Coordinates of C-alpha atoms and ligand atoms in Angstrom, one line a residue:
Chain A
X219 CA -53.2 60.9 0.3
X220 CA -54.5 58.0 -1.7
X221 CA -52.5 54.8 -1.8
X222 CA -52.9 54.5 -5.6
X223 CA -53.6 57.4 -7.8
X224 CA -53.9 56.9 -11.6
X225 CA -54.5 59.8 -13.9
X226 CA -55.7 59.6 -17.5
X227 CA -53.9 56.3 -18.3
X228 CA -54.0 55.2 -21.9
X229 CA -52.6 52.6 -24.3
X230 CA -53.4 51.5 -27.9
X231 CA -52.8 48.2 -29.6
X232 CA -52.5 49.0 -33.3
X233 CA -55.7 50.9 -34.0
X234 CA -57.5 49.7 -30.9
X235 CA -57.6 52.1 -28.0
X236 CA -57.7 49.4 -25.3
X237 CA -57.6 51.8 -22.4
X238 CA -58.4 55.5 -22.6
X239 CA -58.2 58.3 -20.0
X240 CA -58.6 55.9 -17.2
X241 CA -58.4 57.4 -13.7
X242 CA -58.8 55.8 -10.3
X243 CA -58.1 56.7 -6.7
X244 CA -57.8 54.1 -4.1
X245 CA -57.4 54.8 -0.4
X246 CA -55.3 52.7 1.9
X247 CA -57.1 49.6 3.2
X248 CA -59.9 49.7 0.7
X249 CA -61.4 46.8 -1.1
X250 CA -62.0 48.1 -4.6
X251 CA -63.7 46.5 -7.5
X252 CA -63.0 47.0 -11.2
X253 CA -65.8 45.6 -13.4
X254 CA -67.0 45.8 -16.9
X255 CA -68.0 43.5 -19.9
X256 CA -65.5 41.1 -21.5
X257 CA -62.9 42.9 -23.5
X258 CA -63.5 46.2 -21.7
X259 CA -59.8 46.6 -20.9
X260 CA -59.7 45.5 -17.2
X261 CA -56.8 43.1 -17.5
X262 CA -55.0 45.7 -19.7
X263 CA -55.4 48.2 -16.8
X264 CA -53.7 45.6 -14.5
X265 CA -50.9 45.1 -17.1
X266 CA -50.4 48.9 -17.2
X267 CA -50.3 49.2 -13.4
X268 CA -47.7 46.4 -13.2
X269 CA -45.5 47.5 -16.0
X270 CA -46.2 44.6 -18.4
X271 CA -47.2 47.3 -20.8
X272 CA -45.9 50.8 -20.8
X273 CA -48.7 53.4 -20.9
X274 CA -48.5 55.9 -23.7
X275 CA -50.4 58.5 -21.7
X276 CA -51.1 59.2 -18.0
X277 CA -49.4 58.7 -14.7
X278 CA -49.4 56.2 -11.9
X279 CA -48.6 57.2 -8.3
X280 CA -48.2 54.6 -5.5
X281 CA -48.1 55.9 -2.0
X282 CA -46.8 59.2 -3.2
X283 CA -44.2 57.7 -5.5
X284 CA -44.4 58.2 -9.2
X285 CA -44.0 54.7 -10.8
X286 CA -45.1 55.5 -14.3
X287 CA -43.0 53.7 -16.9
X288 CA -41.2 51.4 -14.5
X289 CA -40.8 47.7 -15.4
X290 CA -42.6 44.8 -13.7
X291 CA -39.7 44.0 -11.4
X292 CA -39.3 47.6 -10.2
X293 CA -43.1 47.9 -9.7
X294 CA -43.2 44.8 -7.6
X295 CA -40.4 46.1 -5.5
X296 CA -42.3 49.4 -5.2
X297 CA -45.2 47.5 -3.7
X298 CA -47.7 46.2 -6.3
X299 CA -48.3 42.4 -6.5
X300 CA -50.9 40.6 -8.7
X301 CA -52.5 37.4 -9.7
X302 CA -53.4 36.5 -13.2
X303 CA -56.7 35.8 -15.0
X304 CA -55.3 32.6 -16.4
X305 CA -53.4 31.1 -13.5
X306 CA -49.6 31.4 -13.7
X307 CA -48.0 29.2 -11.1
X308 CA -44.5 27.7 -11.1
X309 CA -46.1 24.4 -11.8
X310 CA -43.1 22.2 -11.4
X311 CA -42.3 23.6 -8.0
X312 CA -43.9 22.5 -4.8
X313 CA -46.6 24.6 -3.3
X314 CA -44.3 26.0 -0.6
X315 CA -41.6 26.8 -3.1
X316 CA -44.0 28.9 -5.0
X317 CA -44.5 31.0 -1.9
X318 CA -40.8 31.0 -1.2
X319 CA -40.1 32.5 -4.7
X320 CA -42.5 35.2 -3.6
X321 CA -40.4 35.8 -0.5
X322 CA -37.2 35.9 -2.6
X323 CA -36.5 39.7 -2.3
X324 CA -37.1 39.7 1.5
X325 CA -35.0 36.8 2.6
X326 CA -31.6 37.0 1.1
X327 CA -28.4 35.0 0.9
X328 CA -26.0 34.8 -2.0
X329 CA -25.7 32.0 -4.6
X330 CA -22.3 31.1 -3.1
X331 CA -23.9 30.7 0.4
X332 CA -26.4 28.4 -1.2
X333 CA -23.9 26.3 -3.1
X334 CA -21.5 25.9 -0.2
X335 CA -24.2 25.5 2.4
X336 CA -22.9 28.2 4.7
X337 CA -24.7 28.6 8.1
X338 CA -26.7 31.6 6.7
X339 CA -28.3 29.2 4.1
X340 CA -29.8 27.0 6.8
X341 CA -30.8 29.9 9.0
X342 CA -32.5 31.8 6.1
X343 CA -34.2 28.8 4.7
X344 CA -35.6 27.9 8.1
X345 CA -37.1 31.4 8.4
X346 CA -38.5 31.3 4.9
X347 CA -40.1 27.9 5.5
X348 CA -41.7 29.3 8.7
X349 CA -43.0 32.4 6.9
X350 CA -44.2 30.4 3.9
X351 CA -46.1 27.9 6.0
X352 CA -47.7 30.8 7.9
X353 CA -48.9 32.3 4.7
X354 CA -50.1 29.0 3.3
X355 CA -52.1 28.3 6.5
X356 CA -54.0 31.6 5.9
X357 CA -55.2 30.0 2.7
X358 CA -55.7 26.6 4.2
X359 CA -52.9 25.2 1.9
X360 CA -50.4 24.2 4.6
X361 CA -51.3 20.5 4.3
X362 CA -50.5 20.5 0.6
X363 CA -47.2 22.4 1.1
X364 CA -44.9 19.8 -0.3
X365 CA -47.1 18.7 -3.3
X366 CA -46.3 20.0 -6.7
X367 CA -48.3 23.1 -7.5
X368 CA -49.7 21.6 -10.7
X369 CA -51.4 18.9 -8.6
X370 CA -53.7 21.3 -6.7
X371 CA -57.3 21.6 -7.7
X372 CA -58.2 24.7 -9.6
X373 CA -59.7 26.7 -6.6
X374 CA -56.6 26.1 -4.5
X375 CA -54.3 27.1 -7.4
X376 CA -56.0 30.5 -7.4
X377 CA -55.5 30.8 -3.6
X378 CA -51.8 29.8 -4.0
X379 CA -51.4 32.6 -6.5
X380 CA -52.7 35.1 -3.9
X381 CA -50.4 33.6 -1.3
X382 CA -47.4 34.0 -3.6
X383 CA -48.4 37.6 -4.4
X384 CA -48.7 38.4 -0.7
X385 CA -45.3 36.9 0.0
X386 CA -43.8 39.8 -1.9
X387 CA -45.2 42.0 0.9
X388 CA -47.0 44.5 -1.3
X389 CA -48.8 47.6 -0.4
X390 CA -51.4 47.0 -3.1
X391 CA -52.8 43.6 -4.2
X392 CA -54.3 43.2 -7.6
X393 CA -56.6 40.2 -8.2
X394 CA -57.7 39.4 -11.7
X395 CA -60.9 37.4 -11.6
X396 CA -60.0 35.5 -8.4
X397 CA -63.4 33.6 -8.4
X398 CA -63.3 32.5 -12.1
X399 CA -64.1 28.8 -12.3
X400 CA -65.1 28.4 -8.7
X401 CA -68.4 27.0 -7.5
X402 CA -70.6 29.1 -5.2
X403 CA -69.2 27.5 -2.0
X404 CA -65.6 28.1 -3.0
X405 CA -66.6 31.7 -4.0
X406 CA -68.1 32.3 -0.6
X407 CA -65.0 30.9 1.1
X408 CA -62.8 33.1 -1.1
X409 CA -64.7 36.2 -0.1
X410 CA -63.9 35.5 3.5
X411 CA -60.3 34.9 2.7
X412 CA -60.0 38.1 0.8
X413 CA -61.6 40.0 3.6
X414 CA -59.3 38.4 6.2
X415 CA -56.3 39.2 4.0
X416 CA -57.3 42.8 4.0
X417 CA -57.8 42.9 7.8
X418 CA -54.9 40.8 8.9
X419 CA -52.3 42.1 6.4
X420 CA -53.5 45.7 6.4
X421 CA -53.8 45.2 2.7
X422 CA -55.4 47.4 0.0
X423 CA -57.1 45.2 -2.7
X424 CA -58.1 46.1 -6.2
X425 CA -60.0 43.2 -7.9
X426 CA -61.5 42.4 -11.2
X427 CA -64.5 40.2 -11.0
X428 CA -67.5 39.0 -13.0
X429 CA -69.2 37.2 -10.1
X430 CA -71.7 39.9 -8.9
X431 CA -72.3 38.1 -5.6
X432 CA -68.6 38.5 -4.8
X433 CA -68.4 42.1 -6.0
X434 CA -71.5 43.3 -4.1
X435 CA -70.4 41.1 -1.1
X436 CA -67.0 42.5 -0.5
X437 CA -66.2 45.6 -2.6
X438 CA -66.7 48.9 -1.0
X439 CA -66.3 50.9 -4.1
X440 CA -66.4 50.1 -7.8
X441 CA -65.2 51.5 -11.1
X442 CA -66.9 50.3 -14.3
X443 CA -64.9 50.1 -17.5
X444 CA -66.6 49.9 -20.9
X445 CA -64.7 49.9 -24.2
X446 CA -61.6 51.0 -22.5
X447 CA -63.2 54.0 -20.8
X448 CA -64.4 54.7 -17.4
X449 CA -68.2 54.5 -17.4
X450 CA -68.8 55.4 -13.8
X451 CA -67.4 55.0 -10.3
X452 CA -68.7 55.2 -6.7
X453 CA -70.1 53.2 -3.9
X454 CA -70.9 49.6 -4.8
X455 CA -74.7 49.7 -4.3
X456 CA -75.0 53.0 -6.2
X457 CA -72.9 51.8 -9.2
X458 CA -74.7 48.5 -9.5
X459 CA -78.1 50.3 -9.6
X460 CA -76.9 52.8 -12.2
X461 CA -79.0 52.4 -15.4
X462 CA -75.9 53.0 -17.6
X463 CA -74.0 50.2 -16.0
X464 CA -76.9 47.8 -16.3
X465 CA -77.2 48.8 -20.0
X466 CA -73.5 48.2 -20.6
X467 CA -73.7 44.7 -19.0
X468 CA -76.9 43.7 -20.8
X469 CA -75.7 45.2 -24.1
X470 CA -77.8 47.1 -26.5
Chain B
X774 CA -36.4 6.0 14.5
X775 CA -36.6 6.9 10.9
X776 CA -34.9 10.1 9.9
X777 CA -37.1 12.3 7.8
X778 CA -35.4 13.8 4.8
X779 CA -37.1 16.0 2.4
X780 CA -37.5 14.4 -1.0
X781 CA -35.1 16.7 -2.7
X782 CA -32.3 16.1 -0.2
X783 CA -33.0 12.4 -0.3
X784 CA -32.8 12.4 -4.1
X785 CA -29.4 14.0 -4.1
X786 CA -28.1 11.7 -1.4
X787 CA -29.1 8.7 -3.3
X788 CA -27.1 10.1 -6.2
X789 CA -24.0 10.7 -4.0
X790 CA -24.4 7.1 -2.6
X791 CA -24.6 5.6 -6.1
X792 CA -21.6 7.5 -7.3
X793 CA -19.5 6.3 -4.3
X794 CA -20.6 2.7 -4.8
X795 CA -19.6 2.8 -8.4
X796 CA -16.3 4.5 -7.5
X797 CA -15.4 1.9 -5.0
X798 CA -16.4 -0.9 -7.4
X799 CA -14.2 0.5 -10.1
X800 CA -11.3 0.9 -7.7
X801 CA -11.6 -2.7 -6.6
X802 CA -11.7 -3.8 -10.2
X803 CA -8.7 -1.7 -11.0
X804 CA -6.7 -3.0 -8.1
X805 CA -7.5 -6.6 -9.0
X806 CA -6.6 -5.9 -12.6
X807 CA -10.0 -7.0 -14.0
X808 CA -10.6 -4.0 -16.2
X809 CA -9.2 -4.1 -19.8
X810 CA -6.8 -1.3 -20.7
X811 CA -9.4 -0.2 -23.3
X812 CA -12.0 0.4 -20.5
X813 CA -9.4 1.9 -18.3
X814 CA -8.8 4.5 -20.9
X815 CA -12.5 5.4 -20.8
X816 CA -12.7 6.2 -17.1
X817 CA -11.5 9.8 -17.3
X818 CA -13.6 10.5 -20.4
X819 CA -16.7 9.1 -18.7
X820 CA -16.1 11.6 -15.8
X821 CA -15.5 14.4 -18.4
X822 CA -18.7 13.6 -20.3
X823 CA -20.7 13.3 -17.1
X824 CA -19.6 16.7 -15.9
X825 CA -20.4 18.2 -19.4
X826 CA -23.9 16.5 -19.2
X827 CA -24.8 17.5 -15.7
X828 CA -23.7 21.1 -16.3
X829 CA -25.6 21.3 -19.6
X830 CA -28.6 19.9 -17.8
X831 CA -28.4 23.0 -15.5
X832 CA -29.0 25.2 -18.5
X833 CA -31.4 23.0 -20.5
X834 CA -33.4 21.4 -17.6
X835 CA -33.3 23.9 -14.8
X836 CA -33.1 27.2 -16.7
X837 CA -35.0 25.9 -19.7
X838 CA -32.7 27.4 -22.4
X839 CA -31.1 25.4 -25.2
X840 CA -27.3 25.7 -25.4
X841 CA -25.2 24.0 -28.1
X842 CA -21.9 25.4 -27.0
X843 CA -20.6 22.8 -24.5
X844 CA -17.7 21.8 -26.7
X845 CA -16.8 25.5 -27.1
X846 CA -16.6 26.1 -23.4
X847 CA -14.8 22.9 -22.9
X848 CA -12.3 23.9 -25.6
X849 CA -11.7 27.2 -23.9
X850 CA -11.1 25.6 -20.6
X851 CA -8.9 22.9 -22.1
X852 CA -6.7 25.3 -23.9
X853 CA -6.4 27.9 -21.2
X854 CA -5.4 25.3 -18.6
X855 CA -3.0 23.5 -21.0
X856 CA -1.2 26.7 -21.8
X857 CA -0.9 27.5 -18.1
X858 CA 0.3 24.0 -17.2
X859 CA 2.9 24.0 -20.0
X860 CA 4.2 27.4 -19.0
X861 CA 4.6 26.5 -15.3
X862 CA 5.4 22.8 -15.5
X863 CA 9.1 23.5 -14.7
X864 CA 8.4 26.1 -12.0
X865 CA 5.5 24.4 -10.2
X866 CA 6.4 20.8 -9.8
X867 CA 3.8 19.9 -7.2
X868 CA 1.2 18.2 -9.5
X869 CA -1.8 18.7 -7.1
X870 CA -1.2 22.4 -6.7
X871 CA -0.5 22.8 -10.4
X872 CA -3.6 20.9 -11.4
X873 CA -5.8 22.7 -8.9
X874 CA -4.7 26.0 -10.3
X875 CA -5.2 24.7 -13.8
X876 CA -8.8 23.7 -13.0
X877 CA -9.7 27.1 -11.6
X878 CA -8.1 28.8 -14.6
X879 CA -9.9 26.6 -17.1
X880 CA -13.2 27.0 -15.3
X881 CA -12.9 30.8 -14.8
X882 CA -11.9 31.5 -18.4
X883 CA -14.8 29.4 -19.7
X884 CA -17.2 31.2 -17.3
X885 CA -16.0 34.6 -18.6
X886 CA -16.8 33.5 -22.1
X887 CA -20.2 32.3 -20.8
X888 CA -20.9 35.7 -19.3
X889 CA -19.7 37.5 -22.4
X890 CA -22.1 35.5 -24.5
X891 CA -24.9 35.5 -22.0
X892 CA -25.1 39.3 -21.4
X893 CA -26.4 40.2 -24.8
X894 CA -28.2 36.9 -25.6
X895 CA -30.0 36.0 -22.4
X896 CA -31.9 39.2 -22.4
X897 CA -33.7 38.1 -25.6
X898 CA -36.7 35.8 -25.5
X899 CA -36.6 32.9 -27.9
X900 CA -34.0 30.3 -28.9
X901 CA -31.2 32.8 -29.7
X902 CA -28.9 31.1 -27.2
X903 CA -28.9 27.9 -29.2
X904 CA -27.9 29.7 -32.3
X905 CA -25.2 31.9 -30.7
X906 CA -23.6 29.1 -28.7
X907 CA -23.5 26.9 -31.8
X908 CA -21.7 29.7 -33.6
X909 CA -19.4 30.3 -30.6
X910 CA -18.3 26.6 -30.5
X911 CA -17.5 26.6 -34.1
X912 CA -15.6 29.9 -34.0
X913 CA -13.6 28.9 -31.0
X914 CA -12.6 25.6 -32.5
X915 CA -11.4 27.2 -35.7
X916 CA -9.6 30.1 -34.0
X917 CA -7.6 27.6 -31.9
X918 CA -6.9 25.4 -34.9
X919 CA -5.3 28.4 -36.6
X920 CA -3.5 29.8 -33.6
X921 CA 0.3 29.7 -33.1
X922 CA 1.8 30.7 -29.8
X923 CA 5.4 30.4 -28.7
X924 CA 7.7 32.0 -26.3
X925 CA 11.4 32.7 -26.1
X926 CA 13.7 35.1 -24.2
X927 CA 12.0 38.0 -25.9
X928 CA 8.6 37.0 -24.6
X929 CA 5.4 35.7 -26.0
X930 CA 4.8 35.4 -29.8
X931 CA 1.4 35.0 -31.3
X932 CA 0.4 34.4 -34.9
X933 CA -2.6 33.3 -36.9
X934 CA -0.5 32.3 -40.0
X935 CA 2.2 29.7 -39.4
X936 CA 4.9 28.5 -37.0
X937 CA 7.5 30.3 -39.1
X938 CA 5.7 33.6 -38.8
X939 CA 6.3 33.6 -35.0
X940 CA 10.0 34.3 -35.6
X941 CA 11.1 32.4 -32.4
X942 CA 14.7 32.5 -31.4
X943 CA 16.5 29.2 -31.2
X944 CA 15.9 28.9 -27.5
X945 CA 12.1 29.4 -28.1
X946 CA 9.4 26.9 -27.4
X947 CA 6.0 26.3 -29.1
X948 CA 3.0 26.3 -26.9
X949 CA 0.1 26.1 -29.5
X950 CA 1.1 24.7 -32.8
X951 CA -2.0 25.5 -35.0
X952 CA -4.0 22.5 -36.0
X953 CA -1.4 20.2 -34.3
X954 CA -2.5 21.8 -31.0
X955 CA -0.7 21.6 -27.7
X956 CA 1.7 18.8 -26.9
X957 CA 3.5 17.9 -23.7
X958 CA 0.8 18.9 -21.2
X959 CA 1.5 17.2 -17.9
X960 CA -0.7 14.2 -17.4
X961 CA -2.3 15.3 -14.2
X962 CA -5.7 13.8 -14.8
X963 CA -6.3 10.5 -13.1
X964 CA -9.5 8.6 -12.6
X965 CA -9.5 9.4 -8.9
X966 CA -9.1 13.1 -9.5
X967 CA -11.6 13.1 -12.3
X968 CA -14.1 11.3 -10.0
X969 CA -13.6 13.8 -7.2
X970 CA -14.2 16.7 -9.6
X971 CA -17.3 15.0 -10.9
X972 CA -18.5 14.4 -7.4
X973 CA -17.9 18.0 -6.4
X974 CA -19.7 19.2 -9.6
X975 CA -22.7 17.1 -8.7
X976 CA -22.8 18.5 -5.2
X977 CA -22.5 22.0 -6.5
X978 CA -25.3 21.5 -9.0
X979 CA -27.7 19.9 -6.5
X980 CA -26.9 22.6 -3.9
X981 CA -27.4 25.2 -6.5
X982 CA -30.8 23.8 -7.6
X983 CA -32.0 23.5 -4.0
X984 CA -31.2 27.0 -2.9
X985 CA -32.8 30.4 -3.2
X986 CA -31.1 31.0 -6.6
X987 CA -32.1 27.6 -8.0
X988 CA -35.7 28.2 -7.0
X989 CA -35.6 31.5 -8.8
X990 CA -34.1 29.9 -11.9
X991 CA -36.8 27.2 -12.0
X992 CA -39.6 29.7 -11.5
X993 CA -38.3 31.7 -14.5
X994 CA -38.3 28.4 -16.5
X995 CA -41.8 27.6 -15.4
X996 CA -43.4 31.0 -15.9
X997 CA -41.3 34.0 -16.8
X998 CA -44.2 36.5 -16.5
X999 CA -45.1 35.3 -13.1
X1000 CA -41.4 35.4 -12.0
X1001 CA -41.2 39.0 -13.1
X1002 CA -44.4 39.8 -11.3
X1003 CA -42.8 38.7 -8.0
X1004 CA -39.8 40.9 -8.6
X1005 CA -37.2 38.5 -9.9
X1006 CA -34.3 39.8 -11.9
X1007 CA -34.6 37.4 -14.8
X1008 CA -31.4 38.3 -16.7
X1009 CA -29.3 38.0 -13.6
X1010 CA -30.5 34.5 -12.7
X1011 CA -30.2 33.3 -16.3
X1012 CA -26.7 34.7 -16.4
X1013 CA -25.6 33.0 -13.1
X1014 CA -26.9 29.7 -14.3
X1015 CA -25.3 29.9 -17.7
X1016 CA -22.0 31.0 -16.2
X1017 CA -22.0 28.0 -13.9
X1018 CA -22.7 25.7 -16.8
X1019 CA -19.8 27.3 -18.7
X1020 CA -17.5 27.1 -15.7
X1021 CA -18.1 23.4 -15.2
X1022 CA -17.7 22.7 -18.9
X1023 CA -14.4 24.5 -18.7
X1024 CA -13.4 22.3 -15.8
X1025 CA -14.3 19.2 -17.9
X1026 CA -12.0 20.6 -20.6
X1027 CA -9.2 20.9 -18.1
X1028 CA -9.6 17.2 -17.1
X1029 CA -9.7 16.3 -20.8
X1030 CA -6.6 18.3 -21.8
X1031 CA -4.6 16.9 -18.9
X1032 CA -5.5 13.3 -19.8
X1033 CA -3.8 13.2 -23.2
X1034 CA -0.3 14.0 -24.4
X1035 CA -1.6 16.2 -27.1
X1036 CA -4.7 18.3 -27.6
X1037 CA -6.2 19.3 -30.9
X1038 CA -9.0 21.9 -31.3
X1039 CA -10.7 19.6 -33.9
X1040 CA -11.9 17.4 -31.0
X1041 CA -14.2 20.1 -29.8
X1042 CA -16.6 20.1 -32.7
X1043 CA -20.3 20.5 -33.1
X1044 CA -20.8 16.7 -32.8
X1045 CA -19.4 16.8 -29.3
X1046 CA -21.9 19.5 -28.2
X1047 CA -24.7 17.5 -29.8
X1048 CA -23.5 14.3 -28.1
X1049 CA -23.7 16.0 -24.7
X1050 CA -27.1 17.2 -25.4
X1051 CA -28.1 13.6 -26.3
X1052 CA -26.9 12.6 -22.9
X1053 CA -29.1 15.2 -21.3
X1054 CA -32.1 14.4 -23.3
X1055 CA -31.8 10.6 -22.8
X1056 CA -31.0 10.9 -19.1
X1057 CA -34.1 13.0 -18.7
X1058 CA -34.3 16.8 -18.9
X1059 CA -33.7 18.2 -15.5
X1060 CA -32.7 14.8 -14.1
X1061 CA -29.1 15.1 -12.8
X1062 CA -28.6 11.5 -12.0
X1063 CA -30.0 10.5 -15.4
X1064 CA -27.4 12.7 -17.2
X1065 CA -24.6 10.8 -15.5
X1066 CA -26.1 7.4 -16.2
X1067 CA -26.7 8.3 -19.9
X1068 CA -23.2 9.7 -20.3
X1069 CA -21.6 6.6 -18.7
X1070 CA -23.7 4.1 -20.5
X1071 CA -23.5 5.7 -23.9
X1072 CA -19.7 6.1 -23.6
X1073 CA -19.2 2.5 -22.6
X1074 CA -21.7 1.0 -25.0
X1075 CA -19.7 1.2 -28.2
X1076 CA -16.8 -0.5 -26.4
X1077 CA -19.0 -3.2 -24.8
X1078 CA -20.6 -3.9 -28.1
X1079 CA -17.3 -4.4 -29.8
X1080 CA -17.7 -8.2 -29.7
X1081 CA -20.6 -8.0 -32.1
X1082 CA -18.6 -5.7 -34.2
X1083 CA -20.8 -5.4 -37.4
X1084 CA -24.0 -4.8 -35.5
X1085 CA -22.6 -2.4 -33.0
X1086 CA -23.9 0.8 -34.4
X1087 CA -27.3 -0.8 -35.0
X1088 CA -27.6 -1.8 -31.3
X1089 CA -26.3 1.6 -30.3
X1090 CA -29.1 3.2 -32.3
X1091 CA -31.8 0.9 -31.0
X1092 CA -30.7 1.5 -27.4
X1093 CA -30.7 5.2 -28.1
X1094 CA -34.2 5.2 -29.4
X1095 CA -35.5 3.0 -26.6
X1096 CA -34.0 5.2 -24.0
X1097 CA -35.4 8.3 -25.6
X1098 CA -38.9 6.8 -25.8
X1099 CA -38.7 5.8 -22.1
X1100 CA -37.5 9.1 -20.8
X1101 CA -39.4 11.6 -22.9
X1102 CA -42.8 10.0 -23.5
X1103 CA -45.0 10.8 -20.6
X1104 CA -47.3 7.8 -20.9
X1105 CA -44.5 5.3 -21.2
X1106 CA -42.6 6.9 -18.4
X1107 CA -45.5 6.8 -16.0
X1108 CA -46.1 3.2 -17.1
X1109 CA -42.5 2.3 -16.2
X1110 CA -42.6 4.3 -12.9
X1111 CA -45.9 2.6 -11.9
X1112 CA -44.6 -0.8 -12.6
X1113 CA -41.3 -0.1 -11.0
X1114 CA -43.1 1.0 -7.9
X1115 CA -45.3 -2.1 -8.0
X1116 CA -42.1 -4.2 -8.2
X1117 CA -40.6 -2.3 -5.3
X1118 CA -43.8 -2.9 -3.3
X1119 CA -43.5 -6.6 -4.0
X1120 CA -39.9 -6.8 -2.9
X1121 CA -40.3 -4.7 0.2
X1122 CA -43.7 -6.0 1.2
X1123 CA -43.4 -5.5 4.9
X1124 CA -42.4 -1.9 4.6
X1125 CA -45.6 0.1 4.8
X1126 CA -46.4 3.8 4.7
X1127 CA -45.1 4.8 1.3
X1128 CA -44.4 8.5 0.7
X1129 CA -44.9 10.1 -2.6
X1130 CA -41.6 11.2 -3.9
X1131 CA -42.3 13.6 -6.7
X1132 CA -39.8 14.8 -9.3
X1133 CA -38.9 18.1 -7.7
X1134 CA -35.7 18.8 -9.4
Ligands
LIG576 N1 -51.2 42.6 -26.1 C1 -52.4 42.9 -26.8 N2 -52.3 43.1 -28.1 C2 -53.4 43.5 -28.8 N3 -54.6 43.6 -28.3 C3 -54.7 43.4 -26.9 C4 -53.6 43.1 -26.1 N4 -54.0 42.9 -24.8 C5 -55.4 43.2 -24.9 N5 -55.8 43.5 -26.1 C6 -57.2 43.9 -26.5 O1 -57.6 44.9 -25.6 C7 -58.9 44.7 -25.3 C8 -59.1 44.6 -23.8 O2 -58.6 43.4 -23.3 P1 -58.6 43.0 -21.8 O3 -58.0 44.0 -21.0 O4 -58.0 41.6 -21.7 O5 -60.2 42.9 -21.4 P2 -60.9 42.4 -20.1 O6 -61.7 43.6 -19.7 O7 -61.8 41.3 -20.5 O8 -59.9 41.9 -19.2 C9 -59.4 43.5 -26.0 O9 -60.0 43.9 -27.2 C10 -58.1 42.7 -26.3 O10 -58.3 42.0 -27.5
LIG577 MG1 -59.5 40.1 -18.3

């Protein structure tokens, strides 16, 4: 059984059919790429998968569970976490607190316990700090843990977003242009990080990316989106040499 | 060995320390009789305004929603507790017990109103809370101003028309007398009690902010969409925060109503809500300590400036504007902070190894 199975997903904005009959099947543990020209509807697919938009057609199944029509919060709890194309951090919070917000639903104590500083508060906070620092060290961010998130350089902000998403302990991780704005060195480093996340966390990753070196370097399979529709899908090398794909990218 | 405190904890402990120092200083001045009766009369109101300001800062600075209803919640708390105290003042003669109960009643009734308003409004995106709380404050004030409640051997009588309309028997007593309000509330508020309540409120707020719930609330403020994406129940956390704000405003109302012999609804008008918002903005949005300082300074100022009577309001206005520029303008604020740090560096020259304490509230 596939981890994620999407069937004939669709949504319109006014007259614009932003995504139409989009289907995808991702196996557990895969590193899957979603590519396509600007405005093709890739981010919209992520927004549909995470419940930001409600699909007008189609169905989404995660790990055998039908999650079509659920809201963002329910979908995160069901096991999908994401990053955003334009970084969305909690910029006034410290780096570690950003991750601790990600841990929120897995380490619990009541508001009263927090206000009255009951023993459970100290115990849980200690566990959270430990877990958060562990996650941050995967992304080489543990030294910046107590700086405000807004003070991080761009590349590290993108990494922090991934760390925060992972903190919610998802089954599927969606990355929206994780290498955007990074230099080639940073991109190469990010590729290693994504690979190690997949290996160490047993994660399934679906990523949107424009950087072809990253896509061909780490994605095992690809789907290509063009004008909201699936153009083709398959093994990375095959898809990238498909004349239709090249034409879509170069334009005509 | 130097004890390492995290910056947030350190910040709250500095506030606690400052509050205690001020308290001790005021107590000494009171004991030696060096405070004019005019200023003495301001001590409880300063605590009341400070509680109103720090609790509003929770909604404005930490949650990031605008509320203009502090006076309304205060009014609800003041009336609920004053009614209670008047009803039981003959049966519960222990003032500490009576006042403790009054405080909880005032706070809880206000929190219930907060939740009733919050449930429909906090779901919406946009500045609806400001509009609804503004309306709430005005409605509450006018309802209480038109309310007549009395009791006699036959029980409780309520009317919205007049005292006569109640039809009280000769043995009856008025509790709320329309626009004349409530009289005869036991004067259980003292500066010491008010200070303790302020202190507890500040502890509650700091602990709230620096807990799992507070982090969730601030993450919603910083980026709602991202907060949803990590599975946070937005409405729940907004509601908890707003209810706590209302609770503390209600408690401030209890202190207020038990500080005066009579209580009129007209005191809790729109201007009071705006004044509290001014304290919050001037003290720095999200800055708890600043809210207390602003509330205290701006309450004392008109009295301290009394000697230059004619120019009093002019000075008041100038100080307001200067404070506002200093706290809200990023450039000027960093200018002050930088120079302040330089100054600190000059004074404590031998102390090396400075840590960067960032605004983390
Ligand atoms: N909320 C929205 N309202 C209207 N149009 C939208 C909305 N979101 C996306 N679109 C449109 O849908 C199309 C696909 O956008 P998007 O998914 O962001 O593309 P990309 O593949 O570059 O991520 C674009 O034409 C965009 O303008
Ligand atoms: Mg996009």
